[in-house]
């Protein structure tokens, strides 16, 4: 009975200091030496301004098409991408892209580091057996002691919130890493879309070069017959040879560009795409492709605009004129979370300048003989507390405070830089909504006009009213106009990709 009572009293005595330590933790853990976080003001205008100088009417039309404020939610890539083939490539990239996989693993590592930081708030308790041998002060003989039980390692009471601010910093780093993963995903989707659009443009460029080459080779054959018959000059023959060579160069350039874009798509998707899963090569042109003098049909601008293989791949991006939309961009969110982490680190550095209180203890069986560890009546416990404050460290703690403060200032500058870069990206893409469309329409007019000039010039040459050199110049101008129209169409679609990415998806 006496043994049980003694053990109960010992247990109560053991719980008293632990209860006191918990109470101290709860009462003092509210202290926080980290500066109060405030989001820095965005160093950009509150509204985007569309161009109003040379294209006032286009700017007004673009502004009328935009909502007054930013959309509530970003446009998900699944709603933005309409082309089925492109959807499959984006899904493959999201599943197998190595850069995106690294970004996801970085998130898992940051989550594990947060768990490690959170564990510092709780005591570490272990179980062990110890044996000591020391001289007996009374007799001078060596005395042995054995203990077995639970041991409390050095547990810091978070007196000034040092551990809690480190937890906050680790949590902010996790959120920053997650935002970085979303930013990487956004970039991957945009890159796959850009490559897909480039492949569509490559197909049209190859088709244009093939048709041009076939037509000019046929014209060259006719010119060679005319030179033999003395009906035209050698200068005209050399002009045709030059045009044929020009078409061959354009064809090889388009083929090389397509091969490079296929390699880029393979890198982005993490695997070699199937031949039937990407835009293929165009069919060979028909045998007879020389200009037909009897054709009276005229390619109007509307017909040229309607013949656009890049149209319909992407949905329109809802974009407003409110610059607050930039705050949801993943890279801006990442910069702000890193700023929050840097702000929390200041509190941890300041807390290191004050006393640090730690507890150690153990509870279990004690005996002078090893066999006595497993007999009743030998329960013992120890509890120790330590308050340690640095008196002299050659300015190390103050230097740490200064370093973390400068780190916070750097994070502020990086956040403001991210806002400014986001504003520029979005403003440029919004400007391109109207200007690229107007340029494409003007380019389509030029292409239709060049095609009609080439047709009429061919009629005049056949009627003897124009020279062969006039026809060569007209055909050269036509090829340049068609190539310029193709590049303008591609640039307009790439600008839409840039707008989607600039708005954060």
Tab-separated table of C-alpha atoms in Angstrom:
chain	number	residue	atom	x	y	z
A	1	UNK	CA	0.000	0.000	0.000
A	2	UNK	CA	2.833	2.314	0.856
A	3	UNK	CA	4.531	1.565	-2.441
A	4	UNK	CA	1.416	2.432	-4.486
A	5	UNK	CA	0.908	5.658	-2.538
A	6	UNK	CA	4.504	6.659	-3.067
A	7	UNK	CA	4.273	6.033	-6.822
A	8	UNK	CA	1.066	8.083	-7.048
A	9	UNK	CA	2.699	10.990	-5.198
A	10	UNK	CA	5.750	10.766	-7.459
A	11	UNK	CA	3.496	10.877	-10.516
A	12	UNK	CA	1.750	13.952	-9.181
A	13	UNK	CA	5.064	15.635	-8.490
A	14	UNK	CA	6.159	14.802	-12.048
A	15	UNK	CA	3.031	16.281	-13.600
A	16	UNK	CA	3.270	19.575	-11.708
A	17	UNK	CA	6.316	20.976	-13.524
A	18	UNK	CA	5.052	19.645	-16.848
A	19	UNK	CA	1.719	21.356	-16.258
A	20	UNK	CA	3.558	24.534	-15.344
A	21	UNK	CA	5.629	24.309	-18.528
A	22	UNK	CA	2.524	23.881	-20.673
A	23	UNK	CA	0.881	26.842	-18.946
A	24	UNK	CA	3.950	28.990	-19.546
A	25	UNK	CA	3.919	27.957	-23.192
A	26	UNK	CA	0.262	28.869	-23.620
A	27	UNK	CA	0.665	32.203	-21.852
A	28	UNK	CA	3.861	33.322	-23.499
A	29	UNK	CA	3.454	31.675	-26.897
A	30	UNK	CA	1.309	34.595	-27.990
A	31	UNK	CA	4.394	36.789	-28.257
A	32	UNK	CA	5.506	37.466	-31.788
A	33	UNK	CA	8.511	39.539	-32.747
A	34	UNK	CA	7.898	39.357	-36.499
A	35	UNK	CA	6.820	42.631	-38.144
A	36	UNK	CA	3.145	42.874	-39.026
A	37	UNK	CA	2.833	41.811	-42.643
A	38	UNK	CA	1.319	44.277	-45.084
A	39	UNK	CA	1.055	43.686	-48.802
A	40	UNK	CA	3.133	46.300	-50.625
A	41	UNK	CA	1.265	48.672	-52.889
A	42	UNK	CA	1.415	47.602	-56.515
A	43	UNK	CA	3.838	49.904	-58.392
A	44	UNK	CA	1.618	49.911	-61.508
A	45	UNK	CA	-1.462	51.845	-62.649
A	46	UNK	CA	-4.825	50.574	-61.437
A	47	UNK	CA	-6.160	50.272	-64.989
A	48	UNK	CA	-4.724	49.049	-68.264
A	49	UNK	CA	-4.670	51.666	-71.038
A	50	UNK	CA	-5.307	50.575	-74.604
A	51	UNK	CA	-3.531	52.322	-77.507
A	52	UNK	CA	-5.306	55.474	-78.682
A	53	UNK	CA	-2.839	57.133	-81.035
A	54	UNK	CA	-2.793	55.902	-84.611
A	55	UNK	CA	-5.470	53.271	-84.097
A	56	UNK	CA	-8.052	55.130	-82.015
A	57	UNK	CA	-10.986	53.367	-83.642
A	58	UNK	CA	-9.433	49.936	-83.164
A	59	UNK	CA	-8.626	50.727	-79.544
A	60	UNK	CA	-12.178	51.896	-78.941
A	61	UNK	CA	-13.531	48.701	-80.472
A	62	UNK	CA	-11.209	46.598	-78.354
A	63	UNK	CA	-12.172	48.477	-75.202
A	64	UNK	CA	-15.850	47.989	-75.953
A	65	UNK	CA	-15.284	44.260	-76.301
A	66	UNK	CA	-13.625	44.009	-72.871
A	67	UNK	CA	-15.543	43.923	-69.583
A	68	UNK	CA	-15.008	46.870	-67.247
A	69	UNK	CA	-13.451	44.682	-64.574
A	70	UNK	CA	-11.434	41.512	-64.507
A	71	UNK	CA	-13.311	38.177	-64.627
A	72	UNK	CA	-13.949	36.587	-61.245
A	73	UNK	CA	-12.175	33.355	-62.111
A	74	UNK	CA	-9.334	32.613	-64.524
A	75	UNK	CA	-10.085	30.717	-67.726
A	76	UNK	CA	-9.056	27.080	-67.262
A	77	UNK	CA	-7.048	25.592	-70.089
A	78	UNK	CA	-9.752	22.984	-70.716
A	79	UNK	CA	-12.221	25.758	-71.546
A	80	UNK	CA	-9.669	27.742	-73.491
A	81	UNK	CA	-8.353	25.003	-75.820
A	82	UNK	CA	-10.923	23.914	-78.401
A	83	UNK	CA	-8.859	21.740	-80.724
A	84	UNK	CA	-9.136	18.042	-79.829
A	85	UNK	CA	-5.608	17.185	-80.937
A	86	UNK	CA	-4.154	20.026	-78.918
A	87	UNK	CA	-6.125	18.893	-75.859
A	88	UNK	CA	-4.494	15.459	-76.059
A	89	UNK	CA	-1.029	16.987	-76.289
A	90	UNK	CA	-1.660	19.265	-73.297
A	91	UNK	CA	-2.895	16.320	-71.240
A	92	UNK	CA	0.222	14.346	-72.187
A	93	UNK	CA	2.454	17.255	-71.180
A	94	UNK	CA	0.729	17.673	-67.803
A	95	UNK	CA	1.153	13.957	-67.149
A	96	UNK	CA	4.712	13.375	-68.389
A	97	UNK	CA	6.605	16.674	-68.583
A	98	UNK	CA	9.802	16.404	-66.520
A	99	UNK	CA	9.960	20.063	-65.523
A	100	UNK	CA	6.423	19.848	-64.176
A	101	UNK	CA	7.316	16.647	-62.349
A	102	UNK	CA	10.245	18.409	-60.669
A	103	UNK	CA	7.920	21.266	-59.659
A	104	UNK	CA	5.482	18.783	-58.104
A	105	UNK	CA	8.311	17.054	-56.212
A	106	UNK	CA	9.485	20.420	-54.929
A	107	UNK	CA	6.017	20.888	-53.438
A	108	UNK	CA	6.263	17.517	-51.681
A	109	UNK	CA	9.683	18.418	-50.314
A	110	UNK	CA	8.405	21.769	-49.030
A	111	UNK	CA	5.474	19.983	-47.370
A	112	UNK	CA	7.875	17.594	-45.634
A	113	UNK	CA	10.015	20.516	-44.488
A	114	UNK	CA	6.903	22.143	-43.016
A	115	UNK	CA	6.150	18.933	-41.099
A	116	UNK	CA	9.703	18.975	-39.732
A	117	UNK	CA	9.250	22.576	-38.624
A	118	UNK	CA	5.894	21.849	-36.982
A	119	UNK	CA	7.430	18.939	-35.054
A	120	UNK	CA	9.746	21.394	-33.266
A	121	UNK	CA	6.738	22.712	-31.324
A	122	UNK	CA	6.309	19.395	-29.496
A	123	UNK	CA	8.629	17.494	-27.149
A	124	UNK	CA	10.671	14.558	-28.375
A	125	UNK	CA	10.223	11.565	-26.050
A	126	UNK	CA	12.328	8.466	-26.325
A	127	UNK	CA	12.864	5.229	-24.423
A	128	UNK	CA	16.246	3.998	-23.291
A	129	UNK	CA	18.425	2.292	-20.749
A	130	UNK	CA	21.449	3.978	-19.168
A	131	UNK	CA	24.232	2.737	-16.931
A	132	UNK	CA	26.529	4.984	-14.895
A	133	UNK	CA	29.559	4.321	-12.733
A	134	UNK	CA	30.814	7.048	-10.371
A	135	UNK	CA	32.754	7.192	-7.044
A	136	UNK	CA	30.772	7.125	-3.825
A	137	UNK	CA	31.550	10.336	-1.878
A	138	UNK	CA	31.350	8.512	1.479
A	139	UNK	CA	33.481	5.462	0.744
A	140	UNK	CA	35.348	6.444	-2.400
A	141	UNK	CA	34.370	3.189	-4.067
A	142	UNK	CA	32.811	3.048	-7.509
A	143	UNK	CA	29.008	2.882	-7.409
A	144	UNK	CA	26.856	1.714	-10.283
A	145	UNK	CA	23.398	2.980	-11.166
A	146	UNK	CA	20.986	1.824	-13.830
A	147	UNK	CA	17.885	3.551	-15.211
A	148	UNK	CA	15.302	2.519	-17.781
A	149	UNK	CA	12.281	4.473	-18.979
A	150	UNK	CA	11.138	7.492	-20.936
A	151	UNK	CA	13.419	10.408	-21.664
A	152	UNK	CA	12.486	13.959	-22.624
A	153	UNK	CA	15.069	15.531	-24.871
A	154	UNK	CA	15.734	19.245	-24.828
A	155	UNK	CA	12.338	20.850	-25.450
A	156	UNK	CA	12.254	24.576	-26.109
A	157	UNK	CA	9.355	26.517	-24.696
A	158	UNK	CA	8.363	28.937	-27.446
A	159	UNK	CA	8.600	31.933	-25.151
A	160	UNK	CA	8.757	34.613	-27.860
A	161	UNK	CA	7.294	32.738	-30.801
A	162	UNK	CA	10.607	31.834	-32.435
A	163	UNK	CA	9.449	28.363	-33.416
A	164	UNK	CA	6.040	29.612	-34.469
A	165	UNK	CA	7.522	32.208	-36.798
A	166	UNK	CA	9.734	29.503	-38.303
A	167	UNK	CA	6.556	27.461	-38.821
A	168	UNK	CA	4.955	30.443	-40.558
A	169	UNK	CA	8.006	30.845	-42.781
A	170	UNK	CA	7.957	27.154	-43.728
A	171	UNK	CA	4.219	27.317	-44.439
A	172	UNK	CA	4.679	30.360	-46.671
A	173	UNK	CA	7.497	28.584	-48.489
A	174	UNK	CA	5.174	25.654	-49.108
A	175	UNK	CA	2.534	27.976	-50.546
A	176	UNK	CA	5.200	29.679	-52.665
A	177	UNK	CA	6.356	26.328	-54.003
A	178	UNK	CA	2.777	25.355	-54.818
A	179	UNK	CA	2.342	28.644	-56.692
A	180	UNK	CA	5.576	27.865	-58.526
A	181	UNK	CA	4.132	24.527	-59.586
A	182	UNK	CA	1.022	26.263	-60.927
A	183	UNK	CA	3.233	28.763	-62.744
A	184	UNK	CA	5.178	25.897	-64.316
A	185	UNK	CA	1.933	24.230	-65.357
A	186	UNK	CA	0.725	27.474	-66.912
A	187	UNK	CA	3.982	27.811	-68.842
A	188	UNK	CA	3.814	24.203	-70.056
A	189	UNK	CA	0.256	24.612	-71.367
A	190	UNK	CA	1.209	27.861	-73.102
A	191	UNK	CA	4.352	26.329	-74.617
A	192	UNK	CA	2.473	23.284	-75.944
A	193	UNK	CA	-0.195	25.556	-77.427
A	194	UNK	CA	2.391	27.785	-79.072
A	195	UNK	CA	4.165	24.770	-80.560
A	196	UNK	CA	0.885	23.354	-81.839
A	197	UNK	CA	0.003	26.631	-83.523
A	198	UNK	CA	3.477	26.749	-85.030
A	199	UNK	CA	2.961	23.225	-86.431
A	200	UNK	CA	-0.305	24.335	-88.031
A	201	UNK	CA	1.506	27.304	-89.535
A	202	UNK	CA	4.315	24.993	-90.695
A	203	UNK	CA	1.795	22.846	-92.526
A	204	UNK	CA	0.420	25.867	-94.344
A	205	UNK	CA	3.931	27.173	-95.073
A	206	UNK	CA	4.922	23.825	-96.574
A	207	UNK	CA	1.747	23.763	-98.649
A	208	UNK	CA	2.407	27.299	-99.850
A	209	UNK	CA	6.003	26.472	-100.750
A	210	UNK	CA	4.999	23.264	-102.557
A	211	UNK	CA	2.330	24.991	-104.635
A	212	UNK	CA	4.651	27.885	-105.415
A	213	UNK	CA	7.455	25.515	-106.426
A	214	UNK	CA	5.197	23.416	-108.655
A	215	UNK	CA	3.808	26.524	-110.355
A	216	UNK	CA	7.217	28.071	-110.920
A	217	UNK	CA	8.738	24.853	-112.190
A	218	UNK	CA	5.988	24.657	-114.765
A	219	UNK	CA	6.505	28.312	-115.681
A	220	UNK	CA	10.245	27.658	-115.943
A	221	UNK	CA	9.642	24.784	-118.352
A	222	UNK	CA	7.521	27.040	-120.563
A	223	UNK	CA	10.143	29.793	-120.418
A	224	UNK	CA	12.879	27.377	-121.462
A	225	UNK	CA	10.811	26.435	-124.541
A	226	UNK	CA	10.296	30.103	-125.329
A	227	UNK	CA	14.042	30.788	-125.070
A	228	UNK	CA	14.774	27.969	-127.496
A	229	UNK	CA	12.187	29.394	-129.873
A	230	UNK	CA	13.604	32.874	-129.474
A	231	UNK	CA	10.330	34.203	-128.047
A	232	UNK	CA	11.856	35.511	-124.802
A	233	UNK	CA	15.208	36.525	-123.417
A	234	UNK	CA	17.743	34.671	-121.312
A	235	UNK	CA	17.177	37.332	-118.620
A	236	UNK	CA	13.586	36.114	-118.186
A	237	UNK	CA	14.895	32.546	-117.949
A	238	UNK	CA	17.300	33.531	-115.190
A	239	UNK	CA	14.476	35.311	-113.364
A	240	UNK	CA	12.395	32.135	-113.422
A	241	UNK	CA	15.362	30.087	-112.234
A	242	UNK	CA	15.733	32.517	-109.342
A	243	UNK	CA	12.067	32.140	-108.385
A	244	UNK	CA	12.306	28.349	-108.492
A	245	UNK	CA	15.347	28.441	-106.217
A	246	UNK	CA	13.530	30.824	-103.904
A	247	UNK	CA	10.606	28.401	-103.606
A	248	UNK	CA	12.940	25.486	-102.924
A	249	UNK	CA	14.639	27.462	-100.156
A	250	UNK	CA	11.268	28.330	-98.628
A	251	UNK	CA	10.198	24.670	-98.763
A	252	UNK	CA	13.335	23.416	-97.013
A	253	UNK	CA	13.066	26.126	-94.381
A	254	UNK	CA	9.460	25.150	-93.674
A	255	UNK	CA	10.360	21.444	-93.467
A	256	UNK	CA	13.232	22.167	-91.085
A	257	UNK	CA	11.051	24.391	-88.919
A	258	UNK	CA	8.407	21.682	-88.699
A	259	UNK	CA	10.981	19.083	-87.634
A	260	UNK	CA	12.265	21.410	-84.919
A	261	UNK	CA	8.750	22.123	-83.660
A	262	UNK	CA	8.042	18.383	-83.523
A	263	UNK	CA	11.151	17.940	-81.379
A	264	UNK	CA	9.994	20.755	-79.108
A	265	UNK	CA	6.578	19.133	-78.755
A	266	UNK	CA	8.228	15.818	-77.869
A	267	UNK	CA	10.256	17.526	-75.160
A	268	UNK	CA	7.212	19.283	-73.733
A	269	UNK	CA	4.982	16.200	-73.705
A	270	UNK	CA	7.708	13.891	-72.446
A	271	UNK	CA	7.230	11.388	-75.277
A	272	UNK	CA	7.324	11.140	-79.027
A	273	UNK	CA	3.848	12.054	-80.319
A	274	UNK	CA	2.228	9.658	-82.744
A	275	UNK	CA	2.266	10.620	-86.407
A	276	UNK	CA	-1.532	10.849	-86.511
A	277	UNK	CA	-1.662	12.980	-83.341
A	278	UNK	CA	0.002	16.091	-84.818
A	279	UNK	CA	-0.667	18.179	-87.934
A	280	UNK	CA	0.744	16.167	-90.822
A	281	UNK	CA	2.357	17.181	-94.058
A	282	UNK	CA	0.047	18.642	-96.706
A	283	UNK	CA	-0.818	16.521	-99.738
A	284	UNK	CA	1.260	17.138	-102.871
A	285	UNK	CA	-0.067	19.888	-105.116
A	286	UNK	CA	-1.915	18.962	-108.330
A	287	UNK	CA	0.115	18.672	-111.509
A	288	UNK	CA	-1.359	21.711	-113.219
A	289	UNK	CA	-0.915	24.713	-110.947
A	290	UNK	CA	0.228	27.391	-113.356
A	291	UNK	CA	-1.809	30.597	-113.461
A	292	UNK	CA	-4.912	30.146	-115.590
A	293	UNK	CA	-5.533	33.130	-117.810
A	294	UNK	CA	-9.139	32.121	-118.428
A	295	UNK	CA	-10.039	32.169	-114.710
A	296	UNK	CA	-12.208	35.158	-114.003
A	297	UNK	CA	-12.719	34.511	-110.301
A	298	UNK	CA	-11.069	37.010	-107.967
A	299	UNK	CA	-9.856	36.208	-104.418
A	300	UNK	CA	-11.554	38.780	-102.236
A	301	UNK	CA	-10.273	39.864	-98.844
A	302	UNK	CA	-13.186	38.104	-97.135
A	303	UNK	CA	-12.249	34.835	-98.804
A	304	UNK	CA	-8.627	35.195	-97.717
A	305	UNK	CA	-9.656	35.963	-94.139
A	306	UNK	CA	-11.983	32.959	-94.048
A	307	UNK	CA	-9.193	30.623	-95.168
A	308	UNK	CA	-7.359	30.567	-91.819
A	309	UNK	CA	-6.358	27.145	-90.423
A	310	UNK	CA	-5.316	28.720	-87.114
A	311	UNK	CA	-8.761	30.126	-86.359
A	312	UNK	CA	-10.959	28.170	-83.977
A	313	UNK	CA	-8.111	26.492	-82.086
A	314	UNK	CA	-8.500	28.731	-79.014
A	315	UNK	CA	-11.455	30.359	-77.314
A	316	UNK	CA	-11.547	34.082	-76.614
A	317	UNK	CA	-9.884	35.094	-73.349
A	318	UNK	CA	-12.104	37.227	-71.074
A	319	UNK	CA	-9.879	40.120	-70.072
A	320	UNK	CA	-10.801	43.288	-68.220
A	321	UNK	CA	-9.024	46.603	-67.770
A	322	UNK	CA	-8.619	46.255	-63.986
A	323	UNK	CA	-4.980	45.645	-63.025
A	324	UNK	CA	-6.023	43.800	-59.841
A	325	UNK	CA	-6.230	40.674	-61.992
A	326	UNK	CA	-2.444	40.476	-61.761
A	327	UNK	CA	-2.603	39.511	-58.087
A	328	UNK	CA	-3.864	36.030	-58.955
A	329	UNK	CA	-1.012	35.205	-61.336
A	330	UNK	CA	0.939	32.240	-59.947
A	331	UNK	CA	4.316	33.971	-60.226
A	332	UNK	CA	2.972	37.014	-58.362
A	333	UNK	CA	1.438	34.766	-55.698
A	334	UNK	CA	4.773	32.953	-55.401
A	335	UNK	CA	6.632	36.234	-54.917
A	336	UNK	CA	4.183	37.356	-52.227
A	337	UNK	CA	4.410	34.059	-50.340
A	338	UNK	CA	8.194	34.330	-50.384
A	339	UNK	CA	7.830	37.854	-49.013
A	340	UNK	CA	5.679	36.512	-46.165
A	341	UNK	CA	8.326	33.890	-45.378
A	342	UNK	CA	11.062	36.526	-45.331
A	343	UNK	CA	8.939	38.674	-43.010
A	344	UNK	CA	8.469	35.741	-40.594
A	345	UNK	CA	12.192	35.021	-40.559
A	346	UNK	CA	12.772	38.452	-39.023
A	347	UNK	CA	10.742	37.400	-35.979
A	348	UNK	CA	12.793	34.224	-35.546
A	349	UNK	CA	16.041	36.202	-35.788
A	350	UNK	CA	14.835	38.745	-33.213
A	351	UNK	CA	13.729	36.015	-30.804
A	352	UNK	CA	17.228	34.515	-30.868
A	353	UNK	CA	18.471	37.642	-29.041
A	354	UNK	CA	16.352	36.855	-25.959
A	355	UNK	CA	16.586	34.019	-23.397
A	356	UNK	CA	15.745	30.543	-24.623
A	357	UNK	CA	14.031	28.231	-22.105
A	358	UNK	CA	14.381	24.461	-22.510
A	359	UNK	CA	13.191	21.489	-20.497
A	360	UNK	CA	14.770	18.051	-20.077
A	361	UNK	CA	13.556	15.115	-18.033
A	362	UNK	CA	13.166	11.406	-17.621
A	363	UNK	CA	10.875	8.972	-15.833
A	364	UNK	CA	11.230	5.249	-15.234
A	365	UNK	CA	12.865	2.601	-13.111
A	366	UNK	CA	16.139	3.161	-11.260
A	367	UNK	CA	18.315	0.693	-9.380
A	368	UNK	CA	21.870	0.128	-8.252
A	369	UNK	CA	21.694	-3.283	-9.874
A	370	UNK	CA	20.632	-4.107	-13.400
A	371	UNK	CA	18.221	-6.822	-12.215
A	372	UNK	CA	16.490	-4.286	-9.980
A	373	UNK	CA	15.212	-2.341	-13.006
A	374	UNK	CA	12.436	-4.859	-13.447
A	375	UNK	CA	11.266	-4.897	-9.784
A	376	UNK	CA	8.645	-2.606	-8.323
A	377	UNK	CA	9.333	0.242	-5.969
A	378	UNK	CA	12.212	1.796	-7.954
A	379	UNK	CA	10.272	4.465	-9.864
A	380	UNK	CA	12.232	7.694	-10.285
A	381	UNK	CA	12.005	10.834	-12.351
A	382	UNK	CA	14.041	13.901	-13.136
A	383	UNK	CA	13.076	17.258	-14.588
A	384	UNK	CA	15.414	20.076	-15.490
A	385	UNK	CA	14.850	23.569	-16.869
A	386	UNK	CA	17.402	25.855	-18.448
A	387	UNK	CA	17.219	29.507	-19.436
A	388	UNK	CA	20.096	30.510	-21.661
A	389	UNK	CA	20.755	33.986	-22.979
A	390	UNK	CA	23.659	35.039	-25.117
A	391	UNK	CA	25.817	37.719	-23.506
A	392	UNK	CA	28.516	38.051	-26.130
A	393	UNK	CA	28.525	36.643	-29.656
A	394	UNK	CA	30.546	39.303	-31.502
A	395	UNK	CA	27.321	40.701	-33.010
A	396	UNK	CA	26.220	37.420	-34.609
A	397	UNK	CA	22.550	37.646	-33.556
A	398	UNK	CA	22.250	41.284	-34.578
A	399	UNK	CA	23.863	40.458	-37.917
A	400	UNK	CA	21.270	37.717	-38.412
A	401	UNK	CA	18.508	40.247	-37.730
A	402	UNK	CA	20.066	42.643	-40.230
A	403	UNK	CA	20.417	39.884	-42.816
A	404	UNK	CA	16.791	38.781	-42.492
A	405	UNK	CA	15.634	42.405	-42.689
A	406	UNK	CA	17.588	42.913	-45.893
A	407	UNK	CA	16.199	39.593	-47.150
A	408	UNK	CA	12.685	40.943	-46.553
A	409	UNK	CA	13.542	44.129	-48.458
A	410	UNK	CA	14.864	42.010	-51.335
A	411	UNK	CA	11.627	40.002	-51.317
A	412	UNK	CA	9.641	43.273	-51.491
A	413	UNK	CA	11.629	44.376	-54.540
A	414	UNK	CA	11.157	40.965	-56.158
A	415	UNK	CA	7.407	41.116	-55.510
A	416	UNK	CA	7.180	44.584	-57.028
A	417	UNK	CA	9.272	43.407	-59.983
A	418	UNK	CA	6.880	40.474	-60.494
A	419	UNK	CA	3.915	42.882	-60.483
A	420	UNK	CA	5.597	45.162	-63.010
A	421	UNK	CA	6.516	42.266	-65.295
A	422	UNK	CA	2.961	40.939	-65.093
A	423	UNK	CA	1.571	44.372	-65.927
A	424	UNK	CA	3.843	44.684	-68.962
A	425	UNK	CA	2.956	41.194	-70.219
A	426	UNK	CA	-0.760	41.864	-69.880
A	427	UNK	CA	-0.607	45.370	-71.333
A	428	UNK	CA	1.367	44.155	-74.349
A	429	UNK	CA	-1.077	41.318	-74.959
A	430	UNK	CA	-4.096	43.629	-74.601
A	431	UNK	CA	-2.520	46.050	-77.060
A	432	UNK	CA	-2.029	43.156	-79.450
A	433	UNK	CA	-5.724	42.233	-79.408
A	434	UNK	CA	-6.587	45.121	-81.702
A	435	UNK	CA	-3.302	45.794	-83.459
A	436	UNK	CA	-2.657	42.222	-84.588
A	437	UNK	CA	-6.225	41.869	-85.796
A	438	UNK	CA	-5.972	45.104	-87.772
A	439	UNK	CA	-2.601	44.048	-89.187
A	440	UNK	CA	-3.995	40.643	-90.222
A	441	UNK	CA	-6.910	42.283	-92.015
A	442	UNK	CA	-4.576	44.685	-93.796
A	443	UNK	CA	-2.261	41.827	-94.692
A	444	UNK	CA	-5.191	39.851	-96.056
A	445	UNK	CA	-6.104	42.802	-98.258
A	446	UNK	CA	-2.534	42.973	-99.492
A	447	UNK	CA	-2.478	39.221	-100.200
A	448	UNK	CA	-5.762	39.358	-102.104
A	449	UNK	CA	-4.517	42.354	-104.076
A	450	UNK	CA	-1.191	40.664	-104.863
A	451	UNK	CA	-2.998	37.547	-106.058
A	452	UNK	CA	-5.202	39.601	-108.344
A	453	UNK	CA	-2.212	41.572	-109.641
A	454	UNK	CA	-0.429	38.293	-110.438
A	455	UNK	CA	-3.482	37.018	-112.303
A	456	UNK	CA	-3.967	40.218	-114.318
A	457	UNK	CA	-0.241	40.472	-115.066
A	458	UNK	CA	-0.286	36.925	-116.420
A	459	UNK	CA	-3.186	37.894	-118.692
A	460	UNK	CA	-1.263	40.915	-119.960
A	461	UNK	CA	1.842	38.815	-120.606
A	462	UNK	CA	-0.193	36.336	-122.626
A	463	UNK	CA	-1.703	39.242	-124.556
A	464	UNK	CA	1.743	40.767	-125.199
A	465	UNK	CA	0.974	43.884	-123.125
A	466	UNK	CA	3.531	43.124	-120.393
A	467	UNK	CA	6.927	41.527	-120.204
A	468	UNK	CA	7.949	38.305	-118.541
A	469	UNK	CA	9.836	40.323	-115.960
A	470	UNK	CA	6.585	41.997	-114.931
A	471	UNK	CA	5.061	38.573	-114.291
A	472	UNK	CA	8.082	37.478	-112.276
A	473	UNK	CA	7.837	40.570	-110.099
A	474	UNK	CA	4.122	39.973	-109.557
A	475	UNK	CA	4.689	36.339	-108.558
A	476	UNK	CA	7.512	37.330	-106.222
A	477	UNK	CA	5.277	39.917	-104.552
A	478	UNK	CA	2.476	37.352	-104.246
A	479	UNK	CA	4.707	34.837	-102.451
A	480	UNK	CA	5.981	37.485	-100.053
A	481	UNK	CA	2.434	38.665	-99.308
A	482	UNK	CA	1.196	35.115	-98.621
A	483	UNK	CA	4.149	34.365	-96.359
A	484	UNK	CA	3.642	37.634	-94.488
A	485	UNK	CA	-0.063	36.843	-94.016
A	486	UNK	CA	0.788	33.426	-92.615
A	487	UNK	CA	3.276	34.902	-90.138
A	488	UNK	CA	0.785	37.592	-89.099
A	489	UNK	CA	-1.899	34.963	-88.444
A	490	UNK	CA	0.519	32.980	-86.320
A	491	UNK	CA	1.638	36.074	-84.403
A	492	UNK	CA	-1.989	36.995	-83.666
A	493	UNK	CA	-2.688	33.550	-82.209
A	494	UNK	CA	0.540	33.594	-80.199
A	495	UNK	CA	-0.539	36.929	-78.765
A	496	UNK	CA	-3.758	35.285	-77.583
A	497	UNK	CA	-1.664	32.628	-75.874
A	498	UNK	CA	0.417	35.362	-74.257
A	499	UNK	CA	-2.758	37.096	-72.997
A	500	UNK	CA	-4.077	33.878	-71.458
A	501	UNK	CA	-0.750	33.270	-69.743
A	502	UNK	CA	-0.392	36.902	-68.640
A	503	UNK	CA	-3.793	36.779	-66.933
A	504	UNK	CA	-2.793	33.677	-64.985
A	505	UNK	CA	-4.838	31.194	-66.997
